[in-house]
XYZ file of C-alpha atoms in Angstrom:
682
model
C 119.215 93.555 106.484
C 117.049 90.643 107.619
C 118.942 87.456 108.452
C 117.149 84.302 109.575
C 119.384 82.132 111.814
C 120.404 78.697 110.634
C 119.861 77.274 114.091
C 117.286 78.678 116.478
C 116.008 78.131 119.959
C 112.661 76.481 120.513
C 111.015 79.858 121.010
C 112.275 81.060 117.627
C 111.656 78.051 115.421
C 109.003 78.198 112.763
C 106.363 75.720 111.686
C 107.090 73.097 109.079
C 105.347 72.518 105.773
C 105.355 68.974 104.399
C 105.126 67.941 100.771
C 103.332 64.623 101.310
C 100.423 63.300 103.357
C 99.982 59.588 104.170
C 96.513 59.812 105.728
C 93.689 62.302 105.844
C 93.585 64.126 109.174
C 90.406 65.684 110.453
C 90.500 68.157 113.341
C 87.233 68.152 115.273
C 86.071 70.683 117.861
C 83.250 69.488 120.119
C 81.630 71.918 122.560
C 78.665 71.824 124.911
C 75.751 74.265 124.979
C 77.848 76.764 126.967
C 80.672 76.668 124.411
C 83.039 74.616 126.608
C 85.242 71.981 125.003
C 84.015 68.425 125.626
C 87.141 66.417 126.466
C 85.746 63.046 127.573
C 84.550 61.592 124.273
C 85.482 57.999 123.421
C 86.666 56.823 119.969
C 83.483 54.815 119.463
C 81.429 58.007 119.810
C 82.875 59.459 116.587
C 81.461 58.610 113.165
C 83.347 59.982 110.157
C 81.986 60.152 106.607
C 83.732 60.889 103.331
C 81.374 61.622 100.446
C 78.567 60.234 102.603
C 80.306 56.877 103.174
C 81.367 55.933 106.702
C 85.135 55.535 107.104
C 87.170 53.437 109.520
C 88.897 55.791 111.965
C 92.484 54.625 112.465
C 93.518 56.914 115.308
C 91.871 59.270 117.778
C 93.785 61.847 119.784
C 92.949 64.755 122.058
C 95.363 67.625 121.394
C 95.825 70.247 124.108
C 98.559 72.577 122.896
C 98.099 75.012 125.770
C 98.859 72.236 128.269
C 101.548 70.748 126.028
C 99.905 67.316 125.952
C 98.540 64.856 123.413
C 96.274 62.117 124.757
C 95.999 59.147 122.435
C 93.474 56.334 122.654
C 95.193 52.950 122.511
C 93.436 50.699 119.945
C 91.264 47.896 121.308
C 91.705 49.032 124.896
C 89.325 51.009 127.077
C 91.986 53.238 128.536
C 94.077 56.186 127.437
C 97.838 56.498 127.160
C 99.167 59.986 127.810
C 101.911 61.121 125.451
C 103.327 64.241 127.069
C 104.900 66.884 124.864
C 107.747 69.107 125.988
C 106.759 71.761 128.573
C 107.349 74.387 125.881
C 106.874 72.606 122.534
C 108.881 73.820 119.588
C 106.984 75.710 116.941
C 107.683 72.982 114.412
C 106.095 70.375 116.712
C 103.105 72.521 117.596
C 102.846 73.901 114.071
C 102.345 70.419 112.657
C 99.151 70.291 114.729
C 97.856 73.845 114.549
C 98.655 77.484 113.966
C 96.916 80.851 114.218
C 97.393 83.401 111.454
C 96.037 86.914 111.858
C 95.037 88.690 108.660
C 94.238 92.330 109.400
C 92.145 93.785 106.565
C 93.094 97.438 106.936
C 90.773 98.753 104.157
C 87.836 97.070 105.925
C 88.401 98.973 109.180
C 88.118 102.519 110.409
C 90.836 104.114 112.511
C 88.953 104.007 115.811
C 88.141 100.310 115.698
C 91.496 99.357 114.179
C 93.138 100.943 117.215
C 90.585 99.327 119.525
C 91.479 95.893 118.185
C 95.235 96.536 118.362
C 95.012 97.781 121.960
C 93.080 94.682 123.066
C 95.519 92.448 121.220
C 98.589 94.119 122.739
C 97.020 93.795 126.188
C 96.483 90.067 125.677
C 100.032 89.560 124.387
C 101.465 91.466 127.362
C 99.615 89.083 129.695
C 101.065 86.034 127.910
C 104.332 84.480 129.078
C 104.579 81.481 126.758
C 102.916 80.672 123.457
C 101.651 77.117 123.109
C 100.896 77.421 119.409
C 102.726 79.410 116.727
C 101.177 82.571 115.341
C 101.808 84.758 112.320
C 100.575 88.226 111.388
C 99.786 89.594 107.932
C 98.311 92.930 106.911
C 96.328 93.964 103.839
C 97.479 97.554 103.451
C 95.486 100.511 102.156
C 96.288 99.767 98.517
C 95.376 96.080 98.835
C 98.830 94.514 99.076
C 99.655 91.733 101.509
C 102.466 92.429 103.991
C 104.052 89.996 106.427
C 104.447 91.580 109.864
C 105.530 88.431 111.726
C 106.251 84.898 110.465
C 104.986 81.850 112.332
C 106.658 82.161 115.698
C 106.350 81.459 119.409
C 108.110 84.711 120.279
C 105.941 87.010 122.406
C 108.165 89.986 121.562
C 107.848 89.388 117.829
C 104.057 89.186 118.035
C 103.851 92.306 120.159
C 105.940 94.163 117.604
C 103.530 93.095 114.865
C 100.509 94.169 116.930
C 102.125 97.542 117.565
C 102.766 97.904 113.840
C 99.037 97.370 113.250
C 98.319 100.008 115.904
C 100.659 102.479 114.199
C 99.493 101.760 110.635
C 98.100 104.920 108.996
C 94.494 104.759 107.846
C 92.876 107.520 105.817
C 89.984 105.577 104.297
C 86.431 106.512 105.290
C 84.436 103.351 106.041
C 80.952 102.506 104.796
C 79.363 103.440 108.122
C 81.050 106.839 108.282
C 80.421 107.455 104.592
C 76.722 106.788 105.127
C 76.457 109.353 107.905
C 78.313 111.881 105.773
C 76.051 111.177 102.787
C 72.933 111.592 104.930
C 74.117 114.987 106.101
C 74.731 116.046 102.487
C 71.383 114.937 101.039
C 70.159 117.861 98.898
C 66.722 118.583 97.596
C 64.941 115.949 95.507
C 65.870 117.601 92.210
C 69.596 117.499 92.969
C 69.265 114.014 94.433
C 69.063 112.555 90.949
C 72.261 114.050 89.635
C 74.662 114.492 92.525
C 73.886 112.290 95.458
C 73.180 109.092 93.505
C 76.307 109.545 91.433
C 78.423 109.903 94.584
C 76.808 106.793 96.050
C 77.325 104.871 92.808
C 81.050 105.656 92.726
C 81.662 104.816 96.379
C 79.737 101.549 96.298
C 81.407 100.471 93.050
C 84.713 100.939 94.864
C 83.439 98.845 97.778
C 82.346 96.037 95.458
C 85.760 96.069 93.782
C 87.450 95.980 97.185
C 85.308 93.027 98.267
C 86.166 91.063 95.123
C 89.853 91.796 95.575
C 89.720 90.740 99.234
C 87.972 87.453 98.429
C 90.566 86.636 95.757
C 93.423 87.447 98.125
C 91.905 85.345 100.931
C 91.381 82.439 98.536
C 94.997 82.595 97.386
C 96.111 82.833 101.005
C 94.122 79.715 101.950
C 95.393 77.860 98.891
C 98.965 78.473 99.998
C 98.145 77.193 103.488
C 97.051 73.850 102.030
C 100.686 72.760 102.259
C 100.508 72.860 106.058
C 100.054 69.611 107.942
C 97.795 70.822 110.742
C 94.708 72.933 111.146
C 95.153 76.656 110.567
C 92.938 79.206 112.275
C 92.803 82.232 109.986
C 91.626 85.244 112.002
C 90.174 87.715 109.496
C 89.921 91.125 111.167
C 87.516 93.392 109.285
C 84.252 95.293 109.727
C 82.676 95.755 106.318
C 82.231 93.423 103.349
C 79.713 94.526 100.723
C 78.142 91.557 98.945
C 75.079 93.309 97.518
C 75.117 95.269 94.299
C 74.243 98.336 96.327
C 75.036 99.094 99.930
C 73.622 101.262 102.706
C 74.055 104.357 100.537
C 71.723 102.889 97.943
C 69.232 101.989 100.670
C 69.457 105.551 101.982
C 68.774 106.928 98.506
C 65.839 104.543 98.136
C 64.405 105.758 101.431
C 64.782 109.391 100.360
C 63.148 108.742 96.983
C 60.333 106.741 98.572
C 59.529 109.739 100.761
C 59.165 111.960 97.687
C 57.632 109.339 95.376
C 55.019 107.053 96.986
C 55.018 104.861 93.865
C 58.729 104.116 94.139
C 59.548 100.386 94.358
C 61.644 99.616 97.445
C 64.777 97.616 96.791
C 66.160 99.478 93.800
C 67.043 102.946 92.698
C 66.422 103.059 88.955
C 66.056 106.617 87.723
C 66.597 107.825 84.168
C 68.715 110.915 83.796
C 70.529 112.725 81.061
C 73.713 110.714 81.492
C 71.965 107.358 81.119
C 70.422 104.744 83.394
C 72.035 103.735 86.689
C 70.666 100.685 88.481
C 71.301 100.004 92.165
C 70.014 97.088 94.191
C 70.633 96.589 97.866
C 68.659 93.329 97.900
C 70.515 91.241 95.293
C 74.061 89.905 95.466
C 76.460 91.591 93.058
C 77.730 89.564 90.071
C 80.580 87.124 90.897
C 80.189 87.546 94.663
C 78.544 84.165 95.258
C 81.143 82.418 93.122
C 83.996 84.200 94.906
C 82.529 83.280 98.283
C 82.157 79.646 97.258
C 85.754 79.542 95.994
C 86.975 80.932 99.311
C 84.967 78.480 101.408
C 85.930 75.440 99.290
C 89.601 76.401 99.245
C 89.658 76.987 103.002
C 88.003 73.630 103.684
C 90.332 71.810 101.328
C 93.331 73.493 102.971
C 92.185 72.648 106.522
C 91.778 76.360 107.256
C 89.050 77.498 109.631
C 88.171 81.174 109.261
C 87.523 83.138 112.438
C 86.015 86.513 111.620
C 86.565 89.321 114.091
C 84.756 92.646 113.717
C 86.206 95.088 116.257
C 83.291 97.508 115.896
C 81.170 97.198 119.077
C 77.511 96.269 118.652
C 76.346 99.683 119.839
C 78.012 101.286 116.790
C 76.572 98.989 114.125
C 73.431 101.076 113.839
C 74.308 104.121 115.924
C 74.126 107.703 114.669
C 76.170 110.732 115.663
C 74.594 112.966 118.272
C 73.837 115.764 115.806
C 71.885 113.287 113.684
C 69.750 112.190 116.622
C 69.098 115.639 118.036
C 67.641 118.517 116.035
C 67.783 116.754 112.669
C 64.731 114.555 112.695
C 64.288 114.061 108.940
C 67.798 112.717 108.427
C 67.560 110.568 111.548
C 64.361 109.047 110.173
C 66.117 108.246 106.895
C 69.065 106.612 108.656
C 66.696 104.608 110.840
C 64.757 103.368 107.831
C 64.428 99.578 107.945
C 66.054 99.195 104.518
C 69.089 101.193 105.633
C 69.412 99.187 108.832
C 69.031 95.895 106.948
C 71.721 96.968 104.504
C 74.068 97.833 107.384
C 73.489 94.367 108.833
C 74.230 92.908 105.395
C 77.819 94.145 105.635
C 78.350 91.365 108.213
C 76.803 88.519 106.183
C 80.087 87.483 104.579
C 81.717 87.294 108.012
C 79.034 85.025 109.466
C 79.056 82.819 106.364
C 82.855 82.431 106.146
C 83.036 81.266 109.762
C 80.045 78.948 109.467
C 81.186 77.321 106.220
C 84.765 76.606 107.345
C 84.362 75.397 110.925
C 85.468 78.653 112.533
C 83.593 81.198 114.616
C 82.356 84.749 114.054
C 82.963 87.420 116.679
C 80.841 90.391 115.648
C 79.887 93.194 117.978
C 82.038 91.860 120.817
C 82.157 94.234 123.772
C 85.430 92.823 125.124
C 87.799 92.118 122.256
C 90.440 90.552 124.489
C 87.853 87.958 125.550
C 87.080 87.210 121.901
C 90.798 86.750 121.220
C 91.082 84.411 124.210
C 88.190 82.331 122.898
C 89.957 81.982 119.552
C 93.094 80.819 121.391
C 91.124 78.231 123.356
C 89.207 77.067 120.298
C 92.420 76.576 118.338
C 94.564 74.967 121.008
C 92.261 72.096 122.014
C 90.636 69.661 119.605
C 90.238 66.016 118.619
C 92.452 64.719 115.836
C 91.065 61.831 113.783
C 92.846 60.095 110.919
C 91.775 57.594 108.301
C 92.839 56.203 104.941
C 90.489 57.436 102.207
C 88.788 54.908 99.984
C 88.920 57.232 96.969
C 92.011 56.993 94.736
C 94.832 59.224 95.911
C 95.451 62.236 93.713
C 92.165 62.145 91.802
C 91.911 65.943 91.958
C 88.318 65.802 93.183
C 86.744 67.558 96.164
C 85.664 65.027 98.795
C 83.166 66.054 101.450
C 83.768 65.314 105.130
C 81.320 65.055 108.002
C 81.810 64.008 111.604
C 78.928 62.981 113.851
C 79.183 62.418 117.593
C 76.983 59.898 119.336
C 76.146 62.180 122.231
C 73.288 64.606 122.596
C 73.626 68.283 123.448
C 76.979 68.883 121.754
C 78.073 71.031 118.812
C 80.537 69.591 116.300
C 82.748 71.579 113.934
C 85.142 70.186 111.348
C 86.360 71.105 107.895
C 83.879 70.357 105.147
C 86.180 68.460 102.788
C 89.473 68.254 100.916
C 90.862 67.939 97.390
C 92.724 64.722 96.631
C 96.104 65.909 95.344
C 98.964 63.895 93.914
C 102.302 64.097 95.752
C 103.595 66.202 92.860
C 100.719 68.667 93.167
C 101.137 68.857 96.921
C 104.848 69.473 96.488
C 104.100 72.288 94.045
C 101.733 73.829 96.592
C 104.389 73.564 99.278
C 106.835 75.410 97.038
C 104.208 78.068 96.334
C 103.688 78.394 100.085
C 107.402 78.875 100.559
C 107.555 81.778 98.112
C 104.258 83.417 99.090
C 104.611 82.982 102.870
C 108.350 82.427 103.398
C 108.145 83.087 107.118
C 106.011 79.980 107.576
C 108.250 77.376 105.925
C 111.378 76.098 107.672
C 111.757 72.332 107.313
C 115.153 73.147 105.789
C 116.874 75.897 107.830
C 117.868 78.630 105.384
C 119.869 81.825 105.794
C 120.040 84.507 103.111
C 122.115 87.639 102.673
C 122.156 90.187 99.879
C 125.223 92.299 99.091
C 125.230 95.263 96.724
C 128.075 95.327 94.237
C 129.012 95.313 90.568
C 129.269 92.513 88.037
C 132.349 91.757 85.945
C 130.777 93.977 83.282
C 130.413 96.846 85.758
C 126.622 96.556 86.107
C 124.981 97.035 89.533
C 124.016 93.673 91.045
C 122.633 92.066 94.157
C 125.040 89.333 95.200
C 122.622 86.794 96.671
C 124.105 84.294 99.138
C 121.985 81.347 100.318
C 123.180 78.998 103.056
C 121.449 75.796 104.136
C 122.255 72.602 105.956
C 122.262 69.048 104.663
C 123.080 65.931 106.629
C 125.973 64.355 104.739
C 126.942 62.073 107.590
C 125.159 59.047 106.096
C 126.991 59.343 102.792
C 130.191 57.535 102.012
C 133.244 59.415 103.216
C 135.300 61.155 100.568
C 135.669 64.481 98.799
C 132.712 63.846 96.484
C 129.254 64.068 98.046
C 125.719 64.074 96.666
C 124.014 67.471 96.952
C 120.516 67.443 95.489
C 119.001 70.761 96.496
C 116.973 73.137 94.367
C 117.098 76.909 94.814
C 114.029 78.977 93.939
C 114.041 82.746 94.401
C 111.840 85.647 93.335
C 112.498 89.380 93.482
C 109.417 91.496 94.211
C 109.429 95.231 93.606
C 108.059 97.870 95.982
C 104.440 97.124 95.013
C 104.781 93.341 95.231
C 105.176 92.541 91.522
C 107.619 89.763 90.588
C 110.334 91.258 88.394
C 112.675 88.270 88.126
C 113.166 84.746 89.417
C 115.833 82.074 89.845
C 115.263 78.328 89.541
C 118.524 76.459 90.002
C 119.192 72.763 90.444
C 122.486 72.450 92.278
C 125.082 70.138 90.812
C 124.227 66.577 91.876
C 127.832 65.938 92.813
C 130.570 68.237 93.960
C 133.679 68.508 96.067
C 132.743 69.141 99.678
C 135.182 70.359 102.307
C 135.590 68.324 105.505
C 133.932 71.030 107.584
C 130.841 71.093 105.371
C 130.754 67.302 105.454
C 130.927 67.315 109.245
C 128.150 69.897 109.507
C 130.429 72.604 110.924
C 129.825 74.753 107.852
C 126.619 75.115 105.793
C 126.329 74.560 102.067
C 126.419 77.951 100.327
C 125.006 78.994 96.958
C 125.878 82.401 95.469
C 124.285 84.195 92.529
C 125.086 87.602 91.017
C 121.620 88.989 90.285
C 121.320 91.805 87.755
C 118.289 93.899 88.679
C 117.182 97.403 87.840
C 117.757 100.054 90.522
C 115.081 99.911 93.209
C 113.980 98.318 96.463
C 113.215 94.601 96.430
C 111.846 91.913 98.687
C 113.764 88.763 97.779
C 112.148 85.470 98.743
C 114.172 82.275 98.646
C 113.032 78.658 98.939
C 115.353 75.656 99.176
C 114.062 72.162 98.471
C 115.932 69.058 99.591
C 115.663 66.569 96.736
C 116.318 63.594 98.997
C 113.195 63.994 101.143
C 111.115 66.771 99.540
C 111.425 69.085 102.543
C 111.377 72.827 101.923
C 112.677 75.830 103.818
C 112.331 79.495 102.969
C 113.044 82.998 104.125
C 113.005 86.565 102.785
C 115.270 89.587 102.798
C 114.967 93.201 101.661
C 117.565 94.623 99.289
C 118.054 98.068 97.794
C 119.977 98.572 94.571
C 120.981 102.214 93.960
C 120.908 103.834 90.554
C 124.206 104.201 88.658
C 125.989 107.371 89.659
C 128.950 109.471 88.645
C 129.765 109.849 92.344
C 132.046 107.692 94.502
C 130.158 104.617 95.744
C 131.159 101.555 97.777
C 129.673 98.071 97.834
C 128.592 96.209 100.945
C 131.349 94.435 102.854
C 131.356 90.673 102.272
C 133.363 88.421 104.577
C 134.646 85.143 103.156
C 136.279 82.305 105.081
C 138.839 79.818 103.728
C 139.577 76.633 105.679
C 142.925 74.772 105.696
C 141.806 72.587 102.763
C 141.536 75.698 100.590
C 137.740 75.625 100.386
C 136.291 79.153 100.613
C 132.746 80.432 101.064
C 130.980 83.597 102.264
C 130.892 83.757 106.049
C 127.311 83.237 107.242
C 127.786 82.140 110.843
C 129.522 85.099 112.522
C 132.383 82.893 113.684
C 135.521 81.274 112.261
C 138.055 78.716 113.433
C 141.488 79.969 114.422
C 143.134 77.960 111.612
C 140.968 79.619 108.956
C 141.675 82.725 106.890
C 139.156 85.558 106.842
C 138.893 87.697 103.708
C 137.167 91.102 103.831
C 136.046 91.865 100.266
C 134.818 95.242 99.030
C 134.323 97.129 95.740
C 134.317 100.817 94.771
C 132.785 102.526 91.745
C 134.164 105.858 90.464
C 137.126 105.575 92.798
C 140.569 107.126 92.666
C 142.978 105.184 94.891
C 140.779 103.333 97.413
C 142.353 101.220 100.133
C 141.111 99.156 103.071
C 142.580 99.406 106.559
C 141.438 98.324 109.975
C 142.034 96.821 113.356
C 140.733 94.088 115.625
C 139.226 95.329 118.900
C 138.212 93.487 122.048
C 134.604 92.350 122.512
C 133.666 95.730 124.013
C 135.097 97.555 121.014
C 137.440 99.620 123.200
C 140.920 98.089 123.257
C 142.866 97.342 120.032
C 144.148 93.760 119.773
C 145.749 93.975 116.334
C 146.375 96.550 113.610
C 145.644 95.246 110.122
C 147.872 96.175 107.154
C 146.472 98.412 104.429
C 145.162 96.693 101.308
C 144.937 98.605 98.035
C 141.973 97.893 95.770
C 142.807 97.158 92.130
C 140.913 98.788 89.264
C 139.651 96.395 86.594
C 138.938 96.968 82.906
C 135.431 98.372 83.539
C 136.552 100.902 86.146
C 135.523 99.041 89.319
C 138.095 98.810 92.121
C 138.028 95.438 93.885
C 140.079 93.963 96.687
C 140.157 91.745 99.768
C 142.072 92.056 103.030
C 143.416 88.746 104.372
C 143.197 88.221 108.130
C 145.058 85.219 109.572
C 146.206 83.730 112.858
C 143.606 85.347 115.106
C 143.623 83.598 118.510
C 140.353 82.235 119.914
C 138.118 84.850 121.497
C 135.376 87.405 120.903
C 136.251 90.520 118.917
C 134.994 93.501 116.959
C 136.384 93.784 113.434
C 136.642 97.479 112.539
C 137.466 98.340 108.922
C 137.692 101.621 107.043
C 137.497 102.054 103.293
C 139.180 105.315 102.249
C 140.239 106.946 99.003
C 143.535 108.827 98.771
C 142.305 110.889 95.827
C 139.045 112.506 96.945
C 138.855 111.763 100.674
C 135.722 109.558 100.533
C 135.420 107.022 103.349
C 133.128 104.292 104.589
C 133.399 102.389 107.876
C 132.394 98.843 108.834
C 132.115 97.223 112.291
C 131.429 93.492 112.524
C 131.349 91.251 115.625
C 133.549 88.186 115.196
C 133.975 85.051 117.272
C 137.079 82.895 116.788
C 136.901 79.262 117.917
C 139.858 76.933 118.484
C 140.826 75.313 115.180
């Protein structure tokens, strides 16, 4: 069970999404001819244009996240004022300025270079003591689904775990490069070439085109979600092969083979009539929809302040290399593979990577010999930049795309910035922030949220997931009294094992309600509980909470498994509930209680005989008993479910282990529970 803490240390906090933007912020990276960041520019050296019209720059800052410092130029003065950040900035502070998100495109890699990238990445992480900017890791798996391996975090251990998961990910797909070598070795005689070889090439390259379209759509959706972020996002797209052309290297190989046997053959296409109909290949023209999909990706990334950094872990020596048996003793096939059309088509697999980086203000790292150096350059490029802000002259929320351009009045420098943005209304931006919360829950934490999911049965005896959501709200500014304003919205989706949404919850909490003193004082969170009827299966439940008073959103996710109905004895999960002296009760989410509170251990049994709950309280080491708890019989209801709760009172302050056993007198079934418990003075 995944539980996200309500309060975290600075190294565990996550970046914040905001629903509104007062000014347009433009992150600008300026480098010299050697690629070094130029850090001595003055405000008057920047010229910023929106839709070709020069804008008045309201603030200019130099952000150095690695050093933990923001240097701001004081208006109308010729000096700088240093505003020093904390030595280790929180992720929410750093995340408002920048973040790095790794997107590992597993279907676009082969096993060797996937492992090569992961090894270099793990090495770099192991050499890192502190993260100056939050990072997240996502994986496109072999069937094209997006998986979160690590949310935005400053935790080195969490990132290393994600990198190791990439290293361990199984990969059975044969890449374009390897498929080409295999196809060359299998080229038959010219007669069979028509019917067998071309058909195999056609099928494989149709699959590659479909994969490319799917990847572009996923990347575009990913960037759209990131538009809710305040700062610049560096999206590191790790892949080796993206086929834009209608045909790929296999088509070029077939064209070379046919040209050898038919001097009149027109290079660039393979168009041969055969009994099954006409099949047209072209390795020179872009496949239908590809240009539009590319443009959508680039525009969405620019509008979302996302710079795409493309990283191809395949070393340059392998881009056009052939296996030894192709180079020695197999001259005809080697000549075909070295044909200029084949080599050009292989190079074309990198075009989308160069273009994505160039169009979005990122960088392309293709054929890098030292991957750890490429990763370091991405870190440097992301952690140091100029931050300009201005008030746009165009009406806010017009829904139009507005181009941006930054010039620097200094020769010999390179300038990179996002190409534009879409003017969204606050309502549209809020909707995007909510979408971000449900698509990328690990990246949204303006409202700290904790979620738990308990398996049980409804009053009608149906299997359910008992969803418990806890969040904090500052009620200290409200007028004292039992009635307080609570204006939160709960949004939750349940995704099945293949990522399809099967059900959702959209709940506006009651605007007014009775609030216990401990919730009002902030000692206890606000808790929402929902009995969710779902079909048996495994689910990823994503929950977003929106604070109606300020528009802030927090989110998290949890996995839940709901077993199929059975004629066998089955127990629910144990749910602990705490009741304070005022009589207010709620599920225990904190792991601790006050000594004047009552703890209730609630459990259910299906197909039971005479189930009962017993237990004891042990010391913190779980060795010495401190108290023996009386047995509690579970009561069978009208639908055949036994339910019951053990009451635990008057536990003195201290650290304990709560050990409970659910047993059935009739058939001997048992289930044990061990829960750490801290008791504070009440």
